[in-house]
mmCIF file of N, CA and C in Angstrom:
data_model
loop_
_atom_site.group_PDB
_atom_site.id
_atom_site.type_symbol
_atom_site.label_atom_id
_atom_site.label_comp_id
_atom_site.label_asym_id
_atom_site.label_seq_id
_atom_site.Cartn_x
_atom_site.Cartn_y
_atom_site.Cartn_z
ATOM 1 N N MET N 1 0.833 -1.192 0.000
ATOM 2 C CA MET N 1 0.000 0.000 0.000
ATOM 3 C C MET N 1 0.875 1.252 0.000
ATOM 4 N N GLU N 2 2.034 1.156 0.614
ATOM 5 C CA GLU N 2 2.931 2.306 0.680
ATOM 6 C C GLU N 2 3.324 2.791 -0.720
ATOM 7 N N LYS N 3 3.592 1.848 -1.637
ATOM 8 C CA LYS N 3 3.953 2.208 -3.013
ATOM 9 C C LYS N 3 2.806 2.939 -3.699
ATOM 10 N N LEU N 4 1.577 2.509 -3.436
ATOM 11 C CA LEU N 4 0.425 3.169 -4.043
ATOM 12 C C LEU N 4 0.278 4.600 -3.536
ATOM 13 N N ILE N 5 0.574 4.809 -2.273
ATOM 14 C CA ILE N 5 0.507 6.163 -1.711
ATOM 15 C C ILE N 5 1.591 7.034 -2.334
ATOM 16 N N GLU N 6 2.799 6.497 -2.475
ATOM 17 C CA GLU N 6 3.880 7.243 -3.112
ATOM 18 C C GLU N 6 3.523 7.577 -4.561
ATOM 19 N N PHE N 7 2.917 6.622 -5.252
ATOM 20 C CA PHE N 7 2.503 6.836 -6.636
ATOM 21 C C PHE N 7 1.448 7.927 -6.710
ATOM 22 N N ASP N 8 0.461 7.873 -5.842
ATOM 23 C CA ASP N 8 -0.592 8.885 -5.818
ATOM 24 C C ASP N 8 0.001 10.265 -5.566
ATOM 25 N N ASP N 9 0.962 10.353 -4.664
ATOM 26 C CA ASP N 9 1.633 11.631 -4.392
ATOM 27 C C ASP N 9 2.361 12.155 -5.633
ATOM 28 N N ALA N 10 2.999 11.251 -6.378
ATOM 29 C CA ALA N 10 3.718 11.651 -7.591
ATOM 30 C C ALA N 10 2.754 12.158 -8.663
ATOM 31 N N VAL N 11 1.602 11.496 -8.793
ATOM 32 C CA VAL N 11 0.590 11.929 -9.764
ATOM 33 C C VAL N 11 0.060 13.304 -9.371
ATOM 34 N N GLU N 12 -0.199 13.493 -8.093
ATOM 35 C CA GLU N 12 -0.684 14.789 -7.611
ATOM 36 C C GLU N 12 0.352 15.886 -7.859
ATOM 37 N N ALA N 13 1.608 15.605 -7.588
ATOM 38 C CA ALA N 13 2.673 16.588 -7.796
ATOM 39 C C ALA N 13 2.809 16.952 -9.272
ATOM 40 N N LEU N 14 2.597 15.970 -10.149
ATOM 41 C CA LEU N 14 2.642 16.255 -11.583
ATOM 42 C C LEU N 14 1.563 17.270 -11.944
ATOM 43 N N GLY N 15 0.355 17.037 -11.486
ATOM 44 C CA GLY N 15 -0.736 17.980 -11.752
ATOM 45 C C GLY N 15 -0.466 19.349 -11.163
ATOM 46 N N ASP N 16 0.044 19.379 -9.938
ATOM 47 C CA ASP N 16 0.352 20.651 -9.287
ATOM 48 C C ASP N 16 1.451 21.415 -10.014
ATOM 49 N N SER N 17 2.327 20.690 -10.707
ATOM 50 C CA SER N 17 3.456 21.345 -11.356
ATOM 51 C C SER N 17 3.044 22.132 -12.600
ATOM 52 N N MET N 18 1.769 22.057 -12.979
ATOM 53 C CA MET N 18 1.284 22.874 -14.091
ATOM 54 C C MET N 18 1.566 24.347 -13.823
ATOM 55 N N LEU N 19 1.537 24.717 -12.570
ATOM 56 C CA LEU N 19 1.771 26.115 -12.198
ATOM 57 C C LEU N 19 3.229 26.518 -12.374
ATOM 58 N N ALA N 20 4.116 25.527 -12.417
ATOM 59 C CA ALA N 20 5.553 25.809 -12.542
ATOM 60 C C ALA N 20 6.113 25.235 -13.852
ATOM 61 N N ASN N 21 5.269 25.156 -14.877
ATOM 62 C CA ASN N 21 5.675 24.715 -16.216
ATOM 63 C C ASN N 21 6.076 23.250 -16.294
ATOM 64 N N MET N 22 5.598 22.425 -15.422
ATOM 65 C CA MET N 22 5.718 20.976 -15.466
ATOM 66 C C MET N 22 7.121 20.480 -15.826
ATOM 67 N N SER N 23 7.937 20.331 -14.846
ATOM 68 C CA SER N 23 9.319 19.904 -15.075
ATOM 69 C C SER N 23 9.401 18.441 -15.496
ATOM 70 N N GLU N 24 10.463 18.115 -16.185
ATOM 71 C CA GLU N 24 10.725 16.743 -16.628
ATOM 72 C C GLU N 24 10.827 15.799 -15.429
ATOM 73 N N ASP N 25 11.319 16.320 -14.303
ATOM 74 C CA ASP N 25 11.453 15.493 -13.096
ATOM 75 C C ASP N 25 10.107 14.969 -12.612
ATOM 76 N N ARG N 26 9.064 15.787 -12.724
ATOM 77 C CA ARG N 26 7.731 15.352 -12.278
ATOM 78 C C ARG N 26 7.220 14.208 -13.147
ATOM 79 N N ILE N 27 7.522 14.267 -14.431
ATOM 80 C CA ILE N 27 7.119 13.190 -15.338
ATOM 81 C C ILE N 27 7.858 11.905 -14.955
ATOM 82 N N LYS N 28 9.150 12.031 -14.704
ATOM 83 C CA LYS N 28 9.960 10.866 -14.317
ATOM 84 C C LYS N 28 9.512 10.303 -12.981
ATOM 85 N N ASP N 29 9.065 11.176 -12.074
ATOM 86 C CA ASP N 29 8.585 10.711 -10.768
ATOM 87 C C ASP N 29 7.398 9.765 -10.922
ATOM 88 N N VAL N 30 6.541 10.037 -11.881
ATOM 89 C CA VAL N 30 5.394 9.159 -12.141
ATOM 90 C C VAL N 30 5.849 7.904 -12.880
ATOM 91 N N GLN N 31 6.683 8.082 -13.883
ATOM 92 C CA GLN N 31 7.113 6.950 -14.706
ATOM 93 C C GLN N 31 7.941 5.918 -13.938
ATOM 94 N N GLN N 32 8.564 6.318 -12.855
ATOM 95 C CA GLN N 32 9.388 5.375 -12.086
ATOM 96 C C GLN N 32 8.572 4.237 -11.481
ATOM 97 N N PHE N 33 7.262 4.377 -11.451
ATOM 98 C CA PHE N 33 6.406 3.341 -10.871
ATOM 99 C C PHE N 33 6.000 2.276 -11.885
ATOM 100 N N ARG N 34 6.414 2.408 -13.145
ATOM 101 C CA ARG N 34 6.074 1.405 -14.159
ATOM 102 C C ARG N 34 6.532 -0.004 -13.751
ATOM 103 N N PRO N 35 7.786 -0.191 -13.312
ATOM 104 C CA PRO N 35 8.204 -1.546 -12.906
ATOM 105 C C PRO N 35 7.349 -2.112 -11.763
ATOM 106 N N TYR N 36 6.926 -1.250 -10.854
ATOM 107 C CA TYR N 36 6.068 -1.702 -9.755
ATOM 108 C C TYR N 36 4.759 -2.264 -10.304
ATOM 109 N N PHE N 37 4.100 -1.496 -11.177
ATOM 110 C CA PHE N 37 2.813 -1.947 -11.700
ATOM 111 C C PHE N 37 2.955 -3.132 -12.648
ATOM 112 N N GLU N 38 4.071 -3.226 -13.340
ATOM 113 C CA GLU N 38 4.281 -4.368 -14.233
ATOM 114 C C GLU N 38 4.353 -5.686 -13.472
ATOM 115 N N GLN N 39 4.732 -5.653 -12.209
ATOM 116 C CA GLN N 39 4.835 -6.885 -11.425
ATOM 117 C C GLN N 39 3.663 -7.107 -10.472
ATOM 118 N N VAL N 40 2.704 -6.195 -10.437
ATOM 119 C CA VAL N 40 1.536 -6.362 -9.571
ATOM 120 C C VAL N 40 0.734 -7.573 -10.039
ATOM 121 N N ALA N 41 0.392 -8.450 -9.105
ATOM 122 C CA ALA N 41 -0.307 -9.694 -9.438
ATOM 123 C C ALA N 41 -1.742 -9.448 -9.901
ATOM 124 N N ASP N 42 -2.420 -8.472 -9.318
ATOM 125 C CA ASP N 42 -3.809 -8.203 -9.670
ATOM 126 C C ASP N 42 -3.871 -7.541 -11.049
ATOM 127 N N VAL N 43 -4.501 -8.219 -11.982
ATOM 128 C CA VAL N 43 -4.541 -7.756 -13.374
ATOM 129 C C VAL N 43 -5.213 -6.394 -13.489
ATOM 130 N N LYS N 44 -6.321 -6.201 -12.782
ATOM 131 C CA LYS N 44 -7.056 -4.936 -12.876
ATOM 132 C C LYS N 44 -6.203 -3.776 -12.365
ATOM 133 N N LEU N 45 -5.562 -3.953 -11.222
ATOM 134 C CA LEU N 45 -4.713 -2.903 -10.674
ATOM 135 C C LEU N 45 -3.529 -2.647 -11.605
ATOM 136 N N ARG N 46 -2.959 -3.707 -12.144
ATOM 137 C CA ARG N 46 -1.823 -3.556 -13.059
ATOM 138 C C ARG N 46 -2.217 -2.706 -14.265
ATOM 139 N N LYS N 47 -3.341 -3.055 -14.887
ATOM 140 C CA LYS N 47 -3.793 -2.316 -16.071
ATOM 141 C C LYS N 47 -4.129 -0.869 -15.746
ATOM 142 N N LEU N 48 -4.809 -0.663 -14.633
ATOM 143 C CA LEU N 48 -5.163 0.705 -14.229
ATOM 144 C C LEU N 48 -3.913 1.549 -13.962
ATOM 145 N N GLY N 49 -2.971 0.972 -13.227
ATOM 146 C CA GLY N 49 -1.746 1.707 -12.902
ATOM 147 C C GLY N 49 -0.931 2.055 -14.127
ATOM 148 N N LEU N 50 -0.763 1.098 -15.027
ATOM 149 C CA LEU N 50 0.009 1.357 -16.247
ATOM 150 C C LEU N 50 -0.698 2.368 -17.142
ATOM 151 N N ARG N 51 -2.009 2.273 -17.206
ATOM 152 C CA ARG N 51 -2.753 3.257 -18.010
ATOM 153 C C ARG N 51 -2.636 4.647 -17.406
ATOM 154 N N LEU N 52 -2.695 4.732 -16.083
ATOM 155 C CA LEU N 52 -2.561 6.036 -15.430
ATOM 156 C C LEU N 52 -1.181 6.633 -15.700
ATOM 157 N N ILE N 53 -0.150 5.836 -15.665
ATOM 158 C CA ILE N 53 1.197 6.319 -15.984
ATOM 159 C C ILE N 53 1.227 6.854 -17.413
ATOM 160 N N ASP N 54 0.669 6.101 -18.352
ATOM 161 C CA ASP N 54 0.644 6.534 -19.753
ATOM 162 C C ASP N 54 -0.150 7.820 -19.933
ATOM 163 N N GLU N 55 -1.285 7.919 -19.266
ATOM 164 C CA GLU N 55 -2.117 9.120 -19.383
ATOM 165 C C GLU N 55 -1.421 10.339 -18.755
ATOM 166 N N CYS N 56 -0.729 10.135 -17.650
ATOM 167 C CA CYS N 56 0.019 11.231 -17.023
ATOM 168 C C CYS N 56 1.135 11.721 -17.944
ATOM 169 N N THR N 57 1.818 10.788 -18.573
ATOM 170 C CA THR N 57 2.895 11.150 -19.494
ATOM 171 C C THR N 57 2.333 11.926 -20.678
ATOM 172 N N SER N 58 1.241 11.438 -21.224
ATOM 173 C CA SER N 58 0.586 12.119 -22.339
ATOM 174 C C SER N 58 0.137 13.523 -21.929
ATOM 175 N N PHE N 59 -0.480 13.621 -20.771
ATOM 176 C CA PHE N 59 -0.938 14.906 -20.236
ATOM 177 C C PHE N 59 0.218 15.890 -20.121
ATOM 178 N N ALA N 60 1.323 15.431 -19.565
ATOM 179 C CA ALA N 60 2.472 16.317 -19.352
ATOM 180 C C ALA N 60 3.014 16.847 -20.673
ATOM 181 N N TYR N 61 3.149 15.970 -21.636
ATOM 182 C CA TYR N 61 3.686 16.416 -22.925
ATOM 183 C C TYR N 61 2.686 17.280 -23.685
ATOM 184 N N MET N 62 1.399 16.987 -23.565
ATOM 185 C CA MET N 62 0.384 17.851 -24.177
ATOM 186 C C MET N 62 0.481 19.257 -23.587
ATOM 187 N N PHE N 63 0.612 19.319 -22.269
ATOM 188 C CA PHE N 63 0.696 20.608 -21.594
ATOM 189 C C PHE N 63 1.947 21.368 -22.026
ATOM 190 N N ARG N 64 3.077 20.677 -22.045
ATOM 191 C CA ARG N 64 4.350 21.316 -22.380
ATOM 192 C C ARG N 64 4.408 21.763 -23.836
ATOM 193 N N MET N 65 3.678 21.073 -24.717
ATOM 194 C CA MET N 65 3.666 21.440 -26.137
ATOM 195 C C MET N 65 2.653 22.542 -26.438
ATOM 196 N N GLY N 66 1.835 22.878 -25.471
ATOM 197 C CA GLY N 66 0.865 23.949 -25.669
ATOM 198 C C GLY N 66 -0.394 23.520 -26.419
ATOM 199 N N VAL N 67 -0.768 22.255 -26.252
ATOM 200 C CA VAL N 67 -1.997 21.748 -26.869
ATOM 201 C C VAL N 67 -3.184 22.527 -26.293
ATOM 202 N N ASP N 68 -4.220 22.672 -27.098
ATOM 203 C CA ASP N 68 -5.429 23.391 -26.713
ATOM 204 C C ASP N 68 -5.854 23.032 -25.278
ATOM 205 N N TYR N 69 -6.159 24.047 -24.498
ATOM 206 C CA TYR N 69 -6.469 23.853 -23.080
ATOM 207 C C TYR N 69 -7.630 22.884 -22.860
ATOM 208 N N SER N 70 -8.637 22.903 -23.723
ATOM 209 C CA SER N 70 -9.793 22.012 -23.521
ATOM 210 C C SER N 70 -9.376 20.544 -23.605
ATOM 211 N N LYS N 71 -8.421 20.228 -24.460
ATOM 212 C CA LYS N 71 -7.929 18.857 -24.567
ATOM 213 C C LYS N 71 -7.111 18.469 -23.339
ATOM 214 N N VAL N 72 -6.311 19.408 -22.852
ATOM 215 C CA VAL N 72 -5.518 19.152 -21.646
ATOM 216 C C VAL N 72 -6.444 18.986 -20.442
ATOM 217 N N ALA N 73 -7.481 19.814 -20.372
ATOM 218 C CA ALA N 73 -8.436 19.724 -19.259
ATOM 219 C C ALA N 73 -9.179 18.392 -19.294
ATOM 220 N N LYS N 74 -9.543 17.925 -20.479
ATOM 221 C CA LYS N 74 -10.215 16.631 -20.605
ATOM 222 C C LYS N 74 -9.297 15.512 -20.131
ATOM 223 N N LYS N 75 -8.032 15.585 -20.504
ATOM 224 C CA LYS N 75 -7.048 14.582 -20.074
ATOM 225 C C LYS N 75 -6.892 14.622 -18.557
ATOM 226 N N SER N 76 -6.911 15.809 -17.979
ATOM 227 C CA SER N 76 -6.795 15.967 -16.535
ATOM 228 C C SER N 76 -7.960 15.284 -15.811
ATOM 229 N N LEU N 77 -9.163 15.431 -16.347
ATOM 230 C CA LEU N 77 -10.330 14.769 -15.747
ATOM 231 C C LEU N 77 -10.207 13.255 -15.836
ATOM 232 N N GLU N 78 -9.705 12.770 -16.953
ATOM 233 C CA GLU N 78 -9.507 11.335 -17.127
ATOM 234 C C GLU N 78 -8.485 10.810 -16.114
ATOM 235 N N ILE N 79 -7.430 11.581 -15.897
ATOM 236 C CA ILE N 79 -6.411 11.199 -14.914
ATOM 237 C C ILE N 79 -7.013 11.152 -13.518
ATOM 238 N N GLY N 80 -7.842 12.121 -13.189
ATOM 239 C CA GLY N 80 -8.499 12.126 -11.884
ATOM 240 C C GLY N 80 -9.338 10.886 -11.666
ATOM 241 N N HIS N 81 -10.068 10.491 -12.703
ATOM 242 C CA HIS N 81 -10.899 9.281 -12.609
ATOM 243 C C HIS N 81 -10.022 8.038 -12.438
ATOM 244 N N LEU N 82 -8.975 7.922 -13.237
ATOM 245 C CA LEU N 82 -8.081 6.763 -13.131
ATOM 246 C C LEU N 82 -7.393 6.720 -11.770
ATOM 247 N N ARG N 83 -6.991 7.878 -11.293
ATOM 248 C CA ARG N 83 -6.332 7.954 -9.977
ATOM 249 C C ARG N 83 -7.263 7.413 -8.891
ATOM 250 N N GLU N 84 -8.527 7.780 -8.975
ATOM 251 C CA GLU N 84 -9.518 7.294 -8.013
ATOM 252 C C GLU N 84 -9.680 5.773 -8.122
ATOM 253 N N GLU N 85 -9.712 5.261 -9.336
ATOM 254 C CA GLU N 85 -9.868 3.825 -9.545
ATOM 255 C C GLU N 85 -8.669 3.039 -9.015
ATOM 256 N N VAL N 86 -7.454 3.565 -9.237
ATOM 257 C CA VAL N 86 -6.249 2.909 -8.713
ATOM 258 C C VAL N 86 -6.290 2.872 -7.191
ATOM 259 N N THR N 87 -6.683 3.987 -6.588
ATOM 260 C CA THR N 87 -6.767 4.053 -5.126
ATOM 261 C C THR N 87 -7.802 3.067 -4.593
ATOM 262 N N LYS N 88 -8.970 3.049 -5.197
ATOM 263 C CA LYS N 88 -10.024 2.128 -4.759
ATOM 264 C C LYS N 88 -9.560 0.677 -4.855
ATOM 265 N N ARG N 89 -8.975 0.327 -5.998
ATOM 266 C CA ARG N 89 -8.539 -1.055 -6.196
ATOM 267 C C ARG N 89 -7.442 -1.420 -5.196
ATOM 268 N N GLY N 90 -6.526 -0.497 -4.961
ATOM 269 C CA GLY N 90 -5.467 -0.748 -3.993
ATOM 270 C C GLY N 90 -6.017 -0.960 -2.591
ATOM 271 N N LEU N 91 -7.007 -0.161 -2.211
ATOM 272 C CA LEU N 91 -7.625 -0.319 -0.897
ATOM 273 C C LEU N 91 -8.387 -1.631 -0.799
ATOM 274 N N GLN N 92 -9.060 -2.016 -1.875
ATOM 275 C CA GLN N 92 -9.787 -3.290 -1.871
ATOM 276 C C GLN N 92 -8.827 -4.453 -1.653
ATOM 277 N N LEU N 93 -7.706 -4.421 -2.343
ATOM 278 C CA LEU N 93 -6.756 -5.526 -2.275
ATOM 279 C C LEU N 93 -5.963 -5.547 -0.975
ATOM 280 N N ASN N 94 -5.564 -4.379 -0.498
ATOM 281 C CA ASN N 94 -4.662 -4.308 0.644
ATOM 282 C C ASN N 94 -5.356 -4.153 1.988
ATOM 283 N N CYS N 95 -6.554 -3.600 1.982
ATOM 284 C CA CYS N 95 -7.224 -3.335 3.257
ATOM 285 C C CYS N 95 -8.580 -4.007 3.374
ATOM 286 N N GLY N 96 -9.033 -4.623 2.304
ATOM 287 C CA GLY N 96 -10.301 -5.322 2.344
ATOM 288 C C GLY N 96 -11.519 -4.429 2.230
ATOM 289 N N PHE N 97 -11.334 -3.143 1.897
ATOM 290 C CA PHE N 97 -12.483 -2.256 1.719
ATOM 291 C C PHE N 97 -13.250 -2.682 0.489
ATOM 292 N N ASP N 98 -14.572 -2.598 0.575
ATOM 293 C CA ASP N 98 -15.415 -2.919 -0.568
ATOM 294 C C ASP N 98 -16.255 -1.697 -0.901
ATOM 295 N N PHE N 99 -15.975 -1.103 -2.054
ATOM 296 C CA PHE N 99 -16.679 0.094 -2.464
ATOM 297 C C PHE N 99 -17.856 -0.295 -3.340
ATOM 298 N N LYS N 100 -19.010 0.172 -2.966
ATOM 299 C CA LYS N 100 -20.228 -0.078 -3.754
ATOM 300 C C LYS N 100 -20.722 1.262 -4.274
ATOM 301 N N GLY N 101 -21.233 1.226 -5.498
ATOM 302 C CA GLY N 101 -21.863 2.423 -6.030
ATOM 303 C C GLY N 101 -21.073 3.202 -6.952
#
């Protein structure tokens, strides 16, 4: 669970770095979790985590290239949803929480 918390913090820091022109380090901070998710036994968590990493990377480069704000904002919402799903799945697996609804 500790790795998931560190990953969530890295994703949050990437989003927050929009105010400081999104440094390459923030992108790398998220991408460093790829090996972790590649070895996760739970298929759903693995897929969600890897997709979130890919979406964060895409978001960062879209932002840095100056892609239309509406497209970047849409990507940001998608990242928020994926981040929530990764957290929920991690809690289900590690703490036994069952989210309904």
